[in-house]
Tab-separated table of C-alpha atoms in Angstrom:
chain	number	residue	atom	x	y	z
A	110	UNK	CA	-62.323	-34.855	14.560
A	111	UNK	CA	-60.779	-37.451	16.972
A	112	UNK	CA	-56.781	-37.626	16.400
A	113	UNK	CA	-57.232	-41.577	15.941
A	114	UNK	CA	-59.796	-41.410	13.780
A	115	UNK	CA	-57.290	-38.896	11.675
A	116	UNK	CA	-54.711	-40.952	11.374
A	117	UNK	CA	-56.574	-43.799	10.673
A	118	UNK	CA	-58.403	-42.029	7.795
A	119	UNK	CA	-54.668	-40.994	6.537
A	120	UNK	CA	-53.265	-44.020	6.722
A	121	UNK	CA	-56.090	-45.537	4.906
A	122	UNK	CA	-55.386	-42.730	2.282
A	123	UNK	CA	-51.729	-43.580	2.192
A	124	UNK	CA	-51.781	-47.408	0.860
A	125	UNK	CA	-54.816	-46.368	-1.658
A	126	UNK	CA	-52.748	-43.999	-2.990
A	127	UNK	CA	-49.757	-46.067	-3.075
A	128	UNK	CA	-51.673	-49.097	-4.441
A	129	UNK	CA	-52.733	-47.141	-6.953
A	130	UNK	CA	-49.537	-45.373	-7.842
A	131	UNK	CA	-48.139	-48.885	-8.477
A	132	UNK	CA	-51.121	-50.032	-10.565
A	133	UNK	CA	-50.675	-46.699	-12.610
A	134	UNK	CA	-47.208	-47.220	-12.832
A	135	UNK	CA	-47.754	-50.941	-14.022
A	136	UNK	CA	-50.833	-49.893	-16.572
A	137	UNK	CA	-47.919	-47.111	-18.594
A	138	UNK	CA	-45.006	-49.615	-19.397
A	139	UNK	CA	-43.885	-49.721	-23.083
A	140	UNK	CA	-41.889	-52.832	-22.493
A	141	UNK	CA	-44.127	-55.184	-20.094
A	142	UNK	CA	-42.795	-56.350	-17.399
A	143	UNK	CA	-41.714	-60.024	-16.934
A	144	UNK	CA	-43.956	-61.793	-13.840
A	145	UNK	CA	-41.455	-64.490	-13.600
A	146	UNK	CA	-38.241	-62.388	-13.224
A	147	UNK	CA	-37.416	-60.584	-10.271
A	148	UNK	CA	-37.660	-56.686	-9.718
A	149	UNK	CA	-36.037	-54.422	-6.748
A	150	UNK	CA	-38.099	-51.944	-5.124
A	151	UNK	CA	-35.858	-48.879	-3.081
A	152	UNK	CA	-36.449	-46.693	-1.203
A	153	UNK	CA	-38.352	-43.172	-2.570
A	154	UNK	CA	-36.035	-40.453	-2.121
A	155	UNK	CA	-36.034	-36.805	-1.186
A	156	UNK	CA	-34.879	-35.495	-4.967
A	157	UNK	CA	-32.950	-32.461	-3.165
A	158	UNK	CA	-30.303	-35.141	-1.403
A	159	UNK	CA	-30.750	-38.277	-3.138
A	160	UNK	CA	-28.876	-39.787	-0.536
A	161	UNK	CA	-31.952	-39.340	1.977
A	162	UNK	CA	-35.016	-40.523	2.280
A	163	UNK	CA	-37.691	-40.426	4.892
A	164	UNK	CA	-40.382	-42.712	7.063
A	165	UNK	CA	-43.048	-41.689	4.304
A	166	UNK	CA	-40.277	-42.659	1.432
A	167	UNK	CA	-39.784	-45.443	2.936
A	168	UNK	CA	-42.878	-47.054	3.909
A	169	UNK	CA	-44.343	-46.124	0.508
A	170	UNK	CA	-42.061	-48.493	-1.019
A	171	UNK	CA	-42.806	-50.880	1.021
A	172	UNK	CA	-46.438	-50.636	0.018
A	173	UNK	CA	-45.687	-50.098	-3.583
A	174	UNK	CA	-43.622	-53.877	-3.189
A	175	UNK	CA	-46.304	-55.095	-1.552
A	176	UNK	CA	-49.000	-54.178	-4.157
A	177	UNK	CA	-46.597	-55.548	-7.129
A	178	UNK	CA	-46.434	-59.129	-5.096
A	179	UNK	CA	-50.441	-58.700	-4.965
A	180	UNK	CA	-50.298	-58.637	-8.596
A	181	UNK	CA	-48.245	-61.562	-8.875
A	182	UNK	CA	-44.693	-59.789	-9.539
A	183	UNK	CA	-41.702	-61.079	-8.346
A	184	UNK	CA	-40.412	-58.804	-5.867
A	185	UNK	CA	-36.586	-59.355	-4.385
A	186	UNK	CA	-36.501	-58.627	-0.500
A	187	UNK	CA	-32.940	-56.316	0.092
A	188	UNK	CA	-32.574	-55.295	3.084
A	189	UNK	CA	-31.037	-58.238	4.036
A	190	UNK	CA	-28.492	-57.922	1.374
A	191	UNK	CA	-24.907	-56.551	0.791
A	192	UNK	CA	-24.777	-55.535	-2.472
A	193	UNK	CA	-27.392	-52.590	-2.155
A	194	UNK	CA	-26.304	-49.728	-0.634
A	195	UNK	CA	-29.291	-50.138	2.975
A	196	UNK	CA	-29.375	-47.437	5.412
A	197	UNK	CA	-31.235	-48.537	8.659
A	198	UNK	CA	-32.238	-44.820	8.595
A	199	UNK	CA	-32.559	-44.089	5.359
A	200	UNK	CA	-33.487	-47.256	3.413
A	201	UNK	CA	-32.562	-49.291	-0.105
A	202	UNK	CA	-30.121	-47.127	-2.693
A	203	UNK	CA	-29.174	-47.796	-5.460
A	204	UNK	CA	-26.596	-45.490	-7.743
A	205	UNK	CA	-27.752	-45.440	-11.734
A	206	UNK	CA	-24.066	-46.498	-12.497
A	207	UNK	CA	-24.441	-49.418	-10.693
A	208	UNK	CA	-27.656	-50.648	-12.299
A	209	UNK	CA	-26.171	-53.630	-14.688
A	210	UNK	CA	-23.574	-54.999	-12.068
A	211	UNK	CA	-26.522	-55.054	-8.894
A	212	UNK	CA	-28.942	-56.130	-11.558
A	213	UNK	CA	-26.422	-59.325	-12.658
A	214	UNK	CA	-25.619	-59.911	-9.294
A	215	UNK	CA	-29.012	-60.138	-7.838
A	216	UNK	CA	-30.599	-61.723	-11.450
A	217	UNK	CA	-33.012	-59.183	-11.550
A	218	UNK	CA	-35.058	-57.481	-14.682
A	219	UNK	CA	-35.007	-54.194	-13.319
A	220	UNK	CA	-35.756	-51.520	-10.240
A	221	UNK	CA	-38.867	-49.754	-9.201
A	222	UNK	CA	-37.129	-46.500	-8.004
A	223	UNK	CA	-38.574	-42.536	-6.871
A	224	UNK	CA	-38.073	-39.082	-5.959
A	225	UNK	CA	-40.479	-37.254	-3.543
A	226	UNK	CA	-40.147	-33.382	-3.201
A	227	UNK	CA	-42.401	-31.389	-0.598
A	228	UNK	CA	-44.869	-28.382	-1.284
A	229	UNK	CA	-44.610	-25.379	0.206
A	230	UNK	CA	-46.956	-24.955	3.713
A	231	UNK	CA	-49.247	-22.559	2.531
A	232	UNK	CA	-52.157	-21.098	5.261
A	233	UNK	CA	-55.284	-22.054	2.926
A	234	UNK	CA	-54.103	-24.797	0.906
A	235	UNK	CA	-53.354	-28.547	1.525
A	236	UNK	CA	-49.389	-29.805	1.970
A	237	UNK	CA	-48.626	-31.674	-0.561
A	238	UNK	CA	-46.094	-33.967	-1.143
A	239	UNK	CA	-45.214	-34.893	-5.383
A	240	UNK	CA	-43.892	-38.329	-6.236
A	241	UNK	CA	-42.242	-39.728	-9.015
A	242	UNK	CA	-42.181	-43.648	-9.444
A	243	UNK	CA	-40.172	-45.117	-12.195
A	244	UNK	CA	-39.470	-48.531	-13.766
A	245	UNK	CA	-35.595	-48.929	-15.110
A	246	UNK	CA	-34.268	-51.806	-16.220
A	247	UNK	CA	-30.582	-52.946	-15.752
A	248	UNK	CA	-29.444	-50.942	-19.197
A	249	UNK	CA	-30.843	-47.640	-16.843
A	250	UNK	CA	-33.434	-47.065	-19.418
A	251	UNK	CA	-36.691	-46.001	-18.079
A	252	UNK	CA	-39.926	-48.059	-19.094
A	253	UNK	CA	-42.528	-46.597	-16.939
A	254	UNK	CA	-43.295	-43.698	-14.679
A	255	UNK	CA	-45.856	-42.529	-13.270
A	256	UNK	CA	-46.236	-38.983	-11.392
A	257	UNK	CA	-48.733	-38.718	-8.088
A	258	UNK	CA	-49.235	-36.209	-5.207
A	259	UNK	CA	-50.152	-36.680	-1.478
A	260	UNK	CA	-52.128	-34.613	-0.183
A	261	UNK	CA	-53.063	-33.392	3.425
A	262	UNK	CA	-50.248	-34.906	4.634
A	263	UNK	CA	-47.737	-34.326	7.360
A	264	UNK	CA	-45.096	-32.835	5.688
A	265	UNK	CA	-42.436	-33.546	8.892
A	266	UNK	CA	-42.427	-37.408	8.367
A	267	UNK	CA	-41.010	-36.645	4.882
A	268	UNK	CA	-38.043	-35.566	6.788
């Protein structure tokens, strides 16, 4: 198969599973989130070095942001602020002991946050890549998560 026509198809594959990560994610809250307050979406992190994140963390978020605006959410652009930890390299972080005081500061409900870890390269199998997408609220109490892999993907941009 044509390299374009590759990455084409995987990029494709990308946002549909990151659309529907964040419509999963939405469907398994206990406490619903508000449309009319404001949520923070960072940056989905390597859960080895939560400090570090990657071009695949990072533009799934985006995505994930972009499908909660789609859906009518209020979604609070960062990486123009100060009071959020933003890495031009790494992206949007946020420390759990910070939650209430960003939270206050920005007047926001809550924070979409993740962890990625990578799969092992095996010779007959796919590389996989396993997510974990949370809702917290400012009190650091999770209120929905929802757990997804990508698959056949290139395991160096999660670097």
């Amino acid at each position: 198969m044509d390299e374009q026509i590759k990455a084409e198809l995987y990029e494709e594959n990308l946002i549909t599973i990151n659309e529907e990560a964040a419509d999963e994610l939405l469907g398994s809250c206990n406490v619903p989130i508000d449309q009319n307050e404001t949520v923070i979406v960072t940056s989905i992190v390597n859960i080895d070095d939560m400090h570090r994140s990657s071009t695949l963390g990072r533009m799934s978020s985006e995505m994930i942001a972009n499908r909660l605006a789609q859906h009518g959410y209020s979604v609070r652009e960062i990486k123009m602020g100060r009071n959020i930890f933003v890495s031009e390299a790494e992206g949007e972080f946020i420390l759990s002991r910070e939650l209430h005081e960003i939270g206050e500061k920005h007047d926001v409900q809550g924070f979409i946050v993740g962890t990625y870890a990578k799969g092992e390269t095996r010779q007959f199998a796919n590389t996989e890549v396993f997510v974990s997408l949370r809702y917290v609220d400012t009190g650091n109490i999770i209120r929905c998560s929802h757990n997804y892999i990508v698959s056949d993907t290139d395991l160096n941009m999660w670097q």
